[in-house]
Amino acid sequence: MSNTTITPQAAPNRRNTELMMLGFAVLVPMLAYANVGLAGDGSLPMGSLIKYGFGLGVFAGIAHLLVRKFAPYADPLLLPLATFLNGMGLMFINRLDLDIVKGIGLGGRHGTAAAGSQLMYSAIGIGLFVGIVVLLKDHRLLQRYTYTFMALALVLLVSPIPFPGDMYGAKIWIRLGPFNFQPGEFTKIVLTIFFAGYLMAKRDALALASRKVMGLYFPRGRDMGPIVVVWLLSILILVFERDLGTSLLFFGLFVVMLYVATERTSWLLFGLFMAIGGAVVVGTLEPHVHDRVAAWLDPLAAYNGSGSVQSEQLAQALFGYGTGGLLGTGLNQGHPTEIGFAARSDFILTTVGEELGLAGMMAIFMVYALLIERGLRTSLAARDPFGKLLAAGLSVTIALQVFVVAGGVTGLIPLTGMTMPFLAQGGSSVITNWALVAILIRISDTARRPAPPAGTFDPGAQVAPRRGSHASGRDGTPAGGTTPPQPSATPADGSSAPDPEALTVAGGVPSAPGGPPPGGSGTPPRPFVPPPNPGGGAPFGPPGQGGSGGPNP
Amino acid sequence: MSELTLTVMRLGFLAVLWLFVIVAVQVIRSDLFGTRVTQRPTRRRTAAPAAAGGGATPPPQAQPAPPPQRQQARPRRGQRNNSPSKLVITEGSLTGTTINLTDQQITIGRAHDSTIVLDDDYASSRHARIYPAPDGSWVVEDLGSTNGTYLDRTRLTGPTPVPLGAPIRIGKTVIELRR
């Protein structure tokens, strides 16, 4: 009967699907380069086609090969979708470079091309992606450093404060010589890991100890501590770094992760009210944030100078969408550089909206939605709570960021200084997002990996060191049986904390105790089939007490 | 470049863009429609279609052809009429899940490594187990759960043989053994 077990060869690793999608994802931007060139000077831009289109394809291909080797069961769409967005971003930056170098729309000022450095940052990002996929064998390793990550996140968060604010208003950059980087981008991963680890440990207290008022569960006062701290922190970011986006992202991330961990809707309501309250207060007091709110409320007044602020960005963006209409003006046939300096970074969506129209913009949003959906799907499929929370948090990060940026440049919410993941120009952003996708790939590989094959199943390896320590007192009762005590029968203490040490054995699959048995039924140590308790009527005792003890493996 | 060429290029690129989205959605379809869990002829955990359903489920279903499961009549037990061959969840969030009984025990609880992972506030992490006795019958045993395991209406105090069709109640979940 051992023919019913699963062998890893037959399991689906959908790497060929991934390769196919990856090819498609590289092809679409290349088509766009051709489109840009033909619409411009009527010739194929072989230089940028090969350098940016094909170049990114080569990097992504290398990433694919390493995923094939090191994360064979990972989700087949994450890498192609990320590559697609990155490729489209490079394409748009390259297209904007054409105008910016010529000084079109910038009032005669000539900018420098940015696509080259963006390609370099993409390569670094893919390198980091590969490094994480290869070196991070199990995402649960991150759980061990929960509070280290917290400290790191705090350092990263406050680090831009001593640096002078830049001409764009927000203080979210660190300048070291020729390099600028945005620590807020890196912080989002670090903070997500901390939240996941923290909520893993605390979620029972947050979920269960609550009072019910008017059909909603309200947490106890002392359990409110963490959310208040994070709220204060995000308010402080808003005040000191004047960055609404980062503030919104971190607070929203925490609230959503609280909700995911506890299933209590009241957290979402709380979070919403706290966020709105905080934003309103800071928005009225802080001049920079106040300006942005004013420009959001009446973009045309800000455009023609009749309002209290002078900023034509948002109005130009809206003009762009209007010009694009449903199907767009066509690549390289719009005037997206009218936006000004931020056309390649914050406002890159405006170019999409103008040149590809609503149809193209919706396609881009769909790709983001698919990327986020794959992340949430990974979270559902993950078998350990930490992985679930981490995957959910990372996908929510992307979702919130897309919402904050897209909402900002379309006039739905006040404008913030965040970048569209993968699409916009920005080294920190693209590197961070590749790292984020790498962690998702790692989690999804663990989640979708089938249980180890029968032959390699080693019952001894399943005994968790930590479990063993508190179960050995009971299980170690000497008795004559040959069956070792059942390792999975720890007391029902309500805690489902996984132990990383135990779970990394046997291929990192946590399901092993319920998993497939040794192939033949003749293998002597069959720990999961203890004989029935001979003292049939006795109340349940620990397994192993009723004559089935034996050496503790 | 003529106006016509440019228009064709513009619309063609939008079409390709959406084709990419549609193909990506097609890849996802396998996850949406490929998670039938019942009657899987493997010994793996068949449970938790909701929890672990996503990626892991389509494969096992795909490779061993359905016929073998008809011959689930095991030489040891299956031929005897009164021995159960499958476990069916009849109530609770996992309703409809079927697990073929092999000679492995089935653990039930909220712990994520249980055979049947319950998402139920009234279940303990390691709530109960059901295992085969040497004579071919199946025995249910409460593992010290908080709220208890009920066979029909009686709370279990020790390992108890399970008759065919008798409901085993754990929290909101009801499990039956069937032939």
XYZ file of C-alpha atoms in Angstrom:
732
model
C 0.000 0.000 0.000
C 2.964 2.291 -0.086
C 2.037 3.301 -3.619
C -0.236 5.970 -2.291
C 2.475 8.194 -0.933
C 3.659 11.236 -2.774
C 6.978 11.571 -4.439
C 8.450 15.011 -4.915
C 9.072 14.462 -8.618
C 5.381 14.237 -9.324
C 4.550 17.291 -7.292
C 3.810 20.397 -9.282
C 6.563 22.792 -9.271
C 5.303 25.234 -11.747
C 8.647 26.532 -12.863
C 7.920 26.107 -16.566
C 4.818 28.216 -16.172
C 6.995 30.771 -14.459
C 9.514 30.719 -17.308
C 6.752 31.189 -19.848
C 5.263 34.092 -17.924
C 8.710 35.564 -17.427
C 9.331 35.508 -21.158
C 6.037 37.268 -21.687
C 6.840 39.780 -18.964
C 10.136 40.649 -20.642
C 8.562 40.782 -24.076
C 5.843 43.314 -23.255
C 8.228 46.156 -22.277
C 10.405 45.356 -25.284
C 7.373 45.827 -27.459
C 6.872 49.131 -25.726
C 10.452 50.226 -26.481
C 9.838 49.475 -30.136
C 6.611 51.426 -29.898
C 8.380 54.408 -28.333
C 11.083 54.420 -30.962
C 8.755 54.048 -33.916
C 6.490 56.785 -32.650
C 9.476 59.056 -32.050
C 12.021 59.070 -34.851
C 10.519 56.180 -36.788
C 13.292 53.688 -36.145
C 13.675 50.780 -33.788
C 15.683 51.888 -30.738
C 18.017 48.917 -30.754
C 20.218 50.412 -28.056
C 17.591 50.705 -25.373
C 15.819 47.544 -26.558
C 18.901 45.482 -25.911
C 20.213 47.370 -22.906
C 17.028 47.768 -20.897
C 14.614 45.230 -22.306
C 16.999 42.387 -22.864
C 19.265 43.351 -19.968
C 16.514 43.113 -17.407
C 15.407 39.875 -19.050
C 18.858 38.387 -18.486
C 18.848 39.352 -14.806
C 15.356 37.984 -14.342
C 16.352 34.818 -16.181
C 19.212 34.273 -13.751
C 16.795 34.846 -10.880
C 14.449 32.306 -12.431
C 17.177 29.671 -12.685
C 18.095 30.129 -9.043
C 14.452 30.028 -7.968
C 14.179 26.812 -9.964
C 17.038 25.401 -7.961
C 16.442 26.807 -4.505
C 12.705 27.434 -4.259
C 11.213 24.935 -6.704
C 7.684 25.058 -5.351
C 7.348 28.810 -5.119
C 4.443 30.640 -6.624
C 4.855 30.849 -10.404
C 3.574 34.398 -10.771
C 5.499 36.454 -8.215
C 8.730 36.696 -10.189
C 7.122 37.380 -13.609
C 4.798 40.036 -12.218
C 7.639 41.808 -10.444
C 9.775 41.610 -13.572
C 6.930 42.956 -15.658
C 6.422 45.960 -13.395
C 10.131 46.612 -13.187
C 10.462 46.350 -16.956
C 7.524 48.663 -17.563
C 9.007 51.095 -15.066
C 12.360 51.068 -16.867
C 10.560 51.557 -20.137
C 8.655 54.570 -18.862
C 11.753 56.081 -17.279
C 13.636 55.575 -20.513
C 10.794 57.169 -22.434
C 10.719 60.155 -20.069
C 14.495 60.446 -20.339
C 14.074 61.170 -24.041
C 12.072 64.292 -23.254
C 13.910 65.300 -20.120
C 17.324 65.195 -21.780
C 15.977 67.413 -24.519
C 14.437 69.696 -21.944
C 10.916 69.318 -23.268
C 8.330 70.526 -20.807
C 10.870 71.578 -18.241
C 11.046 75.177 -19.295
C 14.313 74.711 -21.139
C 16.121 73.022 -18.256
C 17.833 69.818 -19.286
C 17.750 66.861 -16.977
C 19.925 63.794 -16.967
C 18.893 60.335 -18.015
C 17.904 58.052 -15.172
C 17.148 54.764 -16.871
C 20.743 53.606 -16.652
C 20.981 53.997 -12.904
C 17.530 52.513 -12.530
C 18.701 49.445 -14.448
C 21.692 49.232 -12.153
C 19.474 49.438 -9.083
C 17.191 46.809 -10.582
C 20.201 44.567 -11.027
C 21.200 45.151 -7.408
C 17.621 44.434 -6.376
C 17.534 41.187 -8.318
C 20.890 40.323 -6.810
C 19.428 40.834 -3.349
C 16.422 38.779 -4.397
C 18.690 35.930 -5.443
C 20.704 36.265 -2.270
C 17.614 35.991 -0.091
C 16.192 33.066 -2.038
C 19.488 31.217 -1.854
C 20.591 32.076 1.666
C 17.346 32.311 3.604
C 16.491 28.658 3.867
C 13.443 29.175 6.009
C 11.524 32.346 6.661
C 11.039 31.306 10.282
C 14.664 32.187 10.879
C 13.516 35.800 10.766
C 11.215 35.188 13.695
C 14.160 34.667 16.011
C 15.243 38.248 15.516
C 11.879 39.884 16.133
C 13.143 42.484 18.564
C 16.407 43.000 16.719
C 14.311 43.974 13.752
C 12.303 46.312 15.959
C 15.457 48.125 17.033
C 16.660 48.259 13.460
C 13.326 49.659 12.324
C 13.459 52.407 14.933
C 16.985 53.357 13.930
C 16.030 53.440 10.266
C 12.924 55.464 11.017
C 14.636 58.228 12.920
C 17.782 58.251 10.809
C 16.640 60.862 8.271
C 15.725 63.391 10.953
C 19.226 64.837 11.414
C 19.644 65.258 7.658
C 18.433 68.467 6.082
C 15.086 68.427 4.396
C 15.212 68.412 0.658
C 13.625 70.605 -1.915
C 10.594 68.370 -2.117
C 9.661 69.100 1.445
C 9.750 65.713 3.098
C 12.692 64.602 5.196
C 12.911 60.999 4.207
C 16.280 60.871 2.571
C 19.725 60.135 3.886
C 22.542 61.661 1.900
C 25.939 60.067 1.975
C 28.144 61.609 -0.616
C 26.702 60.903 -4.033
C 24.181 58.433 -2.689
C 20.725 59.293 -1.468
C 18.636 56.640 -0.016
C 15.280 56.411 1.647
C 15.453 54.370 4.826
C 11.673 54.358 4.978
C 11.647 51.937 2.094
C 13.832 49.433 3.889
C 11.955 49.986 7.101
C 8.772 48.609 5.697
C 10.189 45.091 5.418
C 11.987 45.261 8.732
C 8.883 46.552 10.459
C 6.683 43.903 8.880
C 8.949 41.190 10.213
C 8.796 42.745 13.665
C 5.007 43.076 13.584
C 4.640 39.487 12.436
C 6.862 38.187 15.206
C 5.303 40.402 17.831
C 1.703 39.647 16.924
C 2.480 35.948 16.699
C 3.337 36.066 20.366
C 0.684 38.482 21.535
C -2.315 37.810 19.382
C -4.173 35.617 21.831
C -4.138 38.320 24.462
C -5.205 40.893 21.917
C -7.932 38.718 20.451
C -9.479 37.110 23.474
C -9.206 39.526 26.365
C -11.750 42.032 25.235
C -15.084 43.490 26.210
C -18.030 43.434 23.965
C -19.761 46.771 23.543
C -22.502 47.235 21.003
C -21.585 44.119 19.077
C -17.944 45.031 18.757
C -15.079 43.657 20.749
C -13.026 46.302 22.393
C -9.619 45.425 23.727
C -8.643 46.062 27.297
C -6.820 49.254 28.043
C -3.492 47.675 28.704
C -3.646 45.703 25.458
C -4.033 48.979 23.637
C -0.396 49.773 24.419
C 1.231 48.592 21.214
C -1.262 50.169 18.858
C -0.959 53.465 20.710
C 2.820 53.301 20.508
C 2.784 52.634 16.780
C 0.219 55.354 16.306
C 2.353 57.857 18.194
C 5.346 56.766 16.162
C 3.557 57.334 12.887
C 2.377 60.726 14.113
C 5.945 61.572 15.020
C 7.066 60.594 11.538
C 4.416 62.871 10.188
C 5.583 65.748 12.357
C 9.349 65.370 12.091
C 9.739 63.956 8.620
C 6.626 65.556 7.177
C 5.891 62.462 5.205
C 2.260 61.489 5.101
C 2.885 58.414 2.960
C 5.317 56.627 5.249
C 3.210 57.482 8.231
C 0.062 56.128 6.626
C 1.869 53.059 5.375
C 3.259 52.034 8.741
C 0.134 52.673 10.712
C -2.079 51.001 8.124
C 0.260 48.052 8.015
C 0.090 47.607 11.761
C -3.681 47.893 11.905
C -4.184 45.411 9.087
C -1.767 42.965 10.638
C -3.549 43.324 13.971
C -6.755 42.491 12.185
C -5.209 39.516 10.410
C -3.785 38.213 13.662
C -6.865 38.657 15.832
C -9.825 38.607 13.435
C -11.311 41.498 15.374
C -12.943 44.096 13.160
C -12.850 46.612 15.980
C -9.116 47.068 15.407
C -9.798 48.287 11.902
C -12.359 50.791 13.133
C -10.013 51.970 15.865
C -7.183 52.297 13.418
C -9.282 54.221 10.960
C -10.441 56.701 13.581
C -6.966 57.122 15.026
C -5.463 57.641 11.575
C -8.071 60.159 10.545
C -7.853 61.980 13.868
C -4.076 62.129 13.760
C -3.982 63.193 10.130
C -6.515 65.950 10.668
C -4.665 67.378 13.660
C -1.248 67.231 12.025
C -2.664 68.400 8.711
C -3.931 71.586 10.258
C -0.830 72.268 12.335
C 2.064 71.277 10.125
C 2.531 73.737 7.234
C 4.059 71.321 4.744
C 1.293 68.756 5.200
C -1.211 71.570 5.211
C 0.024 72.766 1.822
C -0.410 69.351 0.348
C -3.924 69.111 1.682
C -4.729 72.502 0.193
C -3.277 71.483 -3.178
C -5.354 68.323 -3.014
C -8.586 70.083 -2.162
C -8.310 72.519 -5.043
C -5.627 71.519 -7.547
C -6.659 74.120 -10.103
C -6.410 76.944 -7.605
C -2.918 75.723 -6.789
C -2.207 75.590 -10.515
C -3.152 79.111 -11.465
C -1.953 80.592 -8.240
C -5.279 81.798 -6.944
C -5.066 79.553 -3.901
C -2.891 79.757 -0.856
C -0.328 77.378 -2.350
C 1.386 77.330 -5.669
C 1.855 73.838 -7.080
C 0.940 72.755 -10.534
C 1.850 69.089 -10.229
C -1.530 67.656 -9.442
C -3.348 69.823 -11.962
C -0.851 68.808 -14.661
C -1.424 65.190 -13.720
C -5.154 65.618 -14.083
C -4.648 67.328 -17.458
C -2.556 64.331 -18.452
C -5.296 61.865 -17.626
C -7.752 64.005 -19.523
C -5.476 64.064 -22.560
C -5.014 60.327 -22.396
C -8.655 59.516 -22.106
C -9.729 55.924 -22.453
C -7.035 54.560 -24.771
C -4.228 57.049 -24.327
C -2.241 59.154 -26.737
C 0.156 56.355 -27.533
C 3.648 55.871 -26.170
C 5.982 58.788 -26.767
C 3.135 60.901 -28.087
C 2.013 62.643 -24.916
C 3.596 65.420 -22.912
C 4.140 63.806 -19.512
C 7.143 65.963 -18.654
C 4.802 68.896 -18.115
C 4.538 67.502 -14.595
C 8.012 68.744 -13.850
C 10.719 67.189 -11.767
C 8.809 64.272 -10.274
C 7.570 62.825 -13.557
C 9.840 59.828 -13.316
C 9.340 59.103 -9.652
C 6.142 59.962 -7.790
C 4.166 60.859 -10.864
C 5.140 58.012 -13.159
C 1.547 56.821 -13.136
C 0.583 60.030 -14.841
C 2.679 59.028 -17.840
C 0.905 55.686 -17.871
C -2.444 57.419 -17.700
C -1.625 59.887 -20.431
C 0.077 57.623 -22.943
C -1.731 54.346 -22.330
C -4.983 55.828 -21.138
C -7.378 54.403 -18.603
C -7.100 50.987 -20.255
C -3.360 50.849 -19.750
C -3.499 52.203 -16.236
C -6.079 49.622 -15.271
C -3.864 46.887 -16.728
C -1.001 48.103 -14.559
C -3.304 48.158 -11.528
C -4.421 44.639 -12.367
C -0.822 43.478 -12.353
C -0.375 45.055 -8.922
C -3.586 43.411 -7.783
C -2.354 40.049 -9.016
C 0.950 40.526 -7.242
C -0.867 41.375 -4.017
C -3.279 38.494 -4.515
C -0.394 36.051 -4.883
C 1.038 37.395 -1.643
C -2.232 36.985 0.233
C -2.678 33.572 -1.322
C 0.750 32.657 -0.014
C -0.372 33.862 3.370
C -3.424 31.592 3.235
C -1.371 28.634 2.144
C 1.380 29.116 4.719
C 1.148 26.603 7.493
C 2.849 28.507 10.262
C 1.332 31.590 11.859
C 4.463 33.661 11.486
C 4.641 32.953 7.780
C 0.968 33.772 7.416
C 1.348 37.099 9.153
C 4.559 37.964 7.355
C 3.179 37.183 3.903
C -0.029 39.062 4.635
C 1.922 42.021 5.977
C 4.270 42.191 3.010
C 1.400 42.058 0.526
C -0.496 44.680 2.466
C 2.601 46.861 2.324
C 2.506 46.761 -1.455
C -1.241 47.274 -1.488
C -1.102 50.273 0.825
C 1.788 51.789 -1.047
C 0.035 51.413 -4.387
C -3.092 52.919 -2.867
C -1.276 55.830 -1.276
C 0.669 56.680 -4.423
C -2.080 56.058 -6.945
C -4.578 57.845 -4.732
C -2.170 60.750 -4.398
C -1.456 61.253 -8.082
C -5.077 60.823 -9.116
C -6.332 63.311 -6.553
C -8.156 60.841 -4.338
C -6.077 61.552 -1.240
C -3.496 64.230 -0.505
C -0.257 63.758 -2.317
C 2.517 61.944 -0.511
C 6.117 61.297 -1.189
C 6.082 57.609 -1.888
C 7.118 55.650 -4.919
C 5.077 53.236 -6.944
C 6.613 49.826 -6.182
C 8.885 48.673 -9.043
C 7.505 51.229 -11.467
C 8.891 54.512 -10.232
C 12.448 55.725 -10.344
C 14.219 55.179 -7.067
C 16.997 52.876 -6.037
C 15.914 52.188 -2.466
C 12.425 51.409 -3.601
C 13.276 48.934 -6.299
C 15.883 47.157 -4.187
C 13.503 46.869 -1.256
C 10.661 45.580 -3.344
C 12.810 42.880 -4.875
C 13.785 41.809 -1.361
C 10.128 41.798 -0.400
C 9.234 39.563 -3.334
C 12.125 37.275 -2.415
C 10.684 36.763 1.073
C 7.275 36.043 -0.429
C 8.891 33.515 -2.782
C 10.546 31.866 0.182
C 7.310 31.641 2.159
C 5.342 30.364 -0.801
C 7.967 27.742 -1.511
C 7.634 26.482 2.047
C 3.863 26.657 1.908
C 3.418 24.854 -1.359
C 6.127 22.290 -0.902
C 4.671 18.817 -0.554
C 5.459 16.794 2.517
C 8.720 14.893 2.338
C 8.580 11.536 0.611
C 7.982 8.418 2.594
C 11.468 7.031 2.420
C 13.134 9.998 4.012
C 10.731 10.342 6.866
C 12.679 10.202 10.058
C 10.530 10.095 13.135
C 13.443 10.886 15.367
C 14.011 14.115 13.549
C 10.520 15.200 14.306
C 11.034 15.475 18.002
C 11.302 19.099 18.756
C 14.038 20.040 21.165
C 11.839 22.557 22.865
C 8.847 20.328 22.959
C 10.934 17.514 24.199
C 12.074 19.607 27.099
C 8.658 20.061 28.546
C 7.239 16.787 27.478
C 10.089 14.595 28.561
C 8.999 14.529 32.142
C 5.891 12.721 31.134
C 6.945 10.836 28.130
C 10.085 9.530 29.603
C 8.255 7.031 31.799
C 9.979 3.777 31.208
C 7.836 0.987 29.945
C 8.221 -2.100 27.882
C 6.688 -0.996 24.624
C 8.692 -0.571 21.503
C 6.804 2.432 20.323
C 8.423 5.690 21.185
C 6.249 8.331 22.728
C 4.268 10.351 20.358
C 6.021 13.627 19.914
C 3.032 15.540 18.745
C 0.941 14.858 21.791
C 1.991 17.792 23.832
C -0.634 19.096 26.183
C -3.375 21.141 24.697
C -2.099 24.366 26.054
C -3.669 26.507 23.427
C -0.446 27.883 22.156
C 0.382 26.946 18.650
C 3.790 28.519 18.712
C 5.957 26.798 16.187
C 9.471 26.094 17.135
C 11.855 27.100 14.466
C 14.461 24.547 15.384
C 12.057 21.703 15.123
C 10.428 22.865 11.996
C 13.505 23.331 9.950
C 14.210 19.640 9.954
C 12.621 17.365 7.430
C 12.736 19.902 4.689
C 11.181 22.652 6.666
C 7.721 21.172 6.518
C 5.784 21.683 9.672
C 3.074 19.216 8.878
C 5.162 16.175 9.411
C 3.489 14.609 12.428
C 0.315 14.275 10.475
C 2.167 13.638 7.297
C 2.889 10.514 5.397
C 4.113 7.517 7.299
C 7.135 5.470 6.474
C 6.578 3.736 3.206
C 6.272 0.154 4.262
C 4.282 -0.503 7.359
C 7.137 -2.621 8.598
C 9.380 0.182 9.740
C 9.887 -0.453 13.422
C 9.579 3.021 14.929
C 6.111 4.087 14.004
C 5.595 6.815 16.478
C 2.191 7.897 15.384
C 0.360 4.662 15.862
C 0.589 3.898 19.487
C -1.448 0.923 20.507
C -4.651 1.751 22.255
C -4.475 2.329 25.903
C -4.923 -1.012 27.600
C -6.484 0.552 30.642
C -9.462 1.380 28.530
C -11.672 2.947 31.140
C -9.076 5.108 32.745
C -9.210 8.817 32.124
C -6.857 9.996 29.535
C -3.293 10.181 30.597
C -0.344 11.357 28.655
C 0.479 9.097 25.792
C 3.159 6.720 26.741
C 1.809 6.210 30.212
C -0.324 3.277 29.286
C 2.471 0.908 28.526
C 3.673 2.451 25.336
C 6.563 4.461 26.663
C 10.045 3.568 25.666
C 13.172 5.450 24.850
C 12.626 9.003 24.021
C 13.984 9.551 20.560
C 5.074 56.878 -39.341
C 1.561 57.197 -40.614
C -1.300 57.962 -38.315
C -2.760 54.538 -39.000
C 0.405 52.689 -38.017
C 0.620 54.639 -34.801
C -2.994 53.893 -33.910
C -2.569 50.201 -34.647
C 0.593 50.165 -32.520
C -1.106 51.991 -29.684
C -4.127 49.693 -29.580
C -1.982 46.639 -30.222
C 0.181 47.423 -27.228
C -2.858 47.854 -25.000
C -4.124 44.499 -26.242
C -0.804 42.850 -25.413
C -0.855 44.488 -21.993
C -4.247 43.026 -21.231
C -3.275 39.697 -22.742
C -0.507 39.540 -20.159
C -3.009 40.182 -17.385
C -5.387 37.552 -18.745
C -2.661 34.941 -19.094
C -1.580 35.650 -15.530
C -5.149 35.158 -14.365
C -5.251 31.881 -16.251
C -2.234 30.725 -14.270
C -4.108 31.512 -11.077
C -7.173 29.562 -12.155
C -5.529 26.324 -11.189
C -5.445 27.551 -7.626
C -9.044 28.642 -7.644
C -10.580 25.556 -9.144
C -8.097 22.889 -8.324
C -8.708 22.361 -4.659
C -11.081 19.453 -4.477
C -10.007 17.609 -1.404
C -12.302 14.678 -0.985
C -11.381 11.192 -1.983
C -7.751 11.717 -2.266
C -6.045 8.376 -2.423
C -3.040 9.441 -0.454
C -2.234 9.207 3.155
C -1.302 12.777 3.423
C -3.270 15.204 5.436
C -6.398 15.665 3.474
C -7.852 18.182 5.776
C -7.573 21.909 5.958
C -8.790 22.728 2.481
C -9.325 26.240 3.630
C -6.087 26.669 5.450
C -3.513 24.886 3.393
C -5.587 24.443 0.329
C -3.841 26.811 -2.000
C -0.818 25.491 -3.566
C -0.393 22.103 -2.140
C -3.624 20.522 -3.109
C -3.892 20.263 -6.861
C -0.869 18.049 -7.278
C -1.757 15.025 -5.225
C -5.071 14.934 -6.902
C -3.443 15.026 -10.240
C -0.973 12.239 -10.123
C -2.475 9.048 -8.808
C -5.377 8.264 -11.054
C -8.779 7.978 -9.422
C -9.163 4.221 -10.012
C -6.842 3.157 -7.202
C -9.074 4.685 -4.623
C -11.874 2.395 -5.591
C -9.663 -0.449 -4.538
C -9.151 1.111 -1.174
C -10.378 -2.193 0.129
C -7.359 -2.960 2.149
C -6.459 -6.569 2.452
C -6.271 -6.306 6.162
C -9.495 -4.600 7.053
C -11.291 -3.398 4.005
C -12.946 -6.640 3.111
C -14.820 -6.847 6.330
C -18.134 -5.213 6.073
C -18.273 -3.571 9.409
C -14.983 -1.705 9.255
C -14.951 1.915 8.151
C -12.904 3.000 5.176
C -13.275 6.720 5.380
C -13.808 9.542 7.745
C -16.312 12.208 6.813
C -16.749 15.614 8.395
C -20.451 16.306 8.444
C -20.664 19.567 10.350
C -18.438 22.540 10.989
C -16.280 24.648 8.749
C -14.644 21.642 7.115
C -17.935 20.000 6.205
C -17.565 17.688 3.266
C -13.955 16.820 3.847
C -13.291 13.145 3.467
C -10.237 11.321 4.628
C -9.512 7.783 3.610
C -8.601 5.696 6.568
C -5.300 3.946 6.336
C -3.444 2.394 9.196
C -2.365 5.826 10.354
C -3.886 7.637 13.230
C -5.718 10.866 12.606
C -5.075 13.767 14.904
C -7.632 16.501 15.318
C -7.086 19.935 16.776
C -6.187 23.508 16.147
C -2.470 22.798 15.956
C -1.349 23.283 12.409
C 0.299 19.911 12.223
C -2.865 18.000 13.005
C -4.321 15.795 10.320
C -7.544 17.725 10.595
C -6.808 21.316 11.441
C -9.848 22.844 13.100
C -10.486 26.540 13.080
C -12.742 26.535 16.055
C -12.507 28.424 19.316
C -13.965 25.461 21.146
C -11.296 23.036 20.041
C -7.961 22.594 21.746
C -4.654 22.556 19.959
C -4.426 18.814 20.241
C -7.930 17.816 20.843
C -8.429 14.179 19.972
C -7.122 11.383 17.875
C -8.678 8.507 16.033
C -6.548 5.461 15.502
C -6.969 1.863 14.359
C -7.074 -0.904 16.902
C -5.389 -4.156 15.972
C -8.740 -5.840 15.379
C -9.634 -3.449 12.582
C -11.989 -1.223 14.503
C -11.242 2.433 15.085
C -10.829 4.065 18.426
C -11.320 7.693 19.374
C -9.447 9.172 22.284
C -9.649 12.603 23.811
C -6.200 14.157 24.293
C -7.062 16.151 27.383
C -9.021 18.790 25.560
C -10.662 21.660 27.390
C -14.153 21.203 26.084
C -14.129 17.473 25.596
C -14.876 15.080 22.811
C -18.320 13.565 22.511
C -19.226 10.287 20.916
C -22.904 10.726 20.167
C -24.017 12.315 23.445
C -21.520 10.963 25.884
C -18.334 12.692 26.771
C -15.320 10.503 26.318
C -13.319 9.556 29.336
C -10.965 7.170 27.640
C -10.280 5.470 24.338
C -13.591 4.310 22.943
C -14.303 2.239 19.835
C -16.251 4.161 17.223
C -19.250 2.431 15.630
C -19.971 3.156 11.987
C -21.940 6.318 11.525
C -21.733 7.464 15.124
C -21.143 11.223 15.318
C -17.987 12.345 17.059
C -18.410 15.916 18.214
C -15.493 18.256 18.706
C -16.492 21.855 19.184
C -18.612 22.731 16.202
C -17.276 19.887 14.125
C -18.966 16.523 13.741
C -17.071 13.584 12.327
C -18.400 10.233 11.238
C -16.719 7.062 10.154
C -18.269 5.456 7.117
C -17.763 2.302 5.234
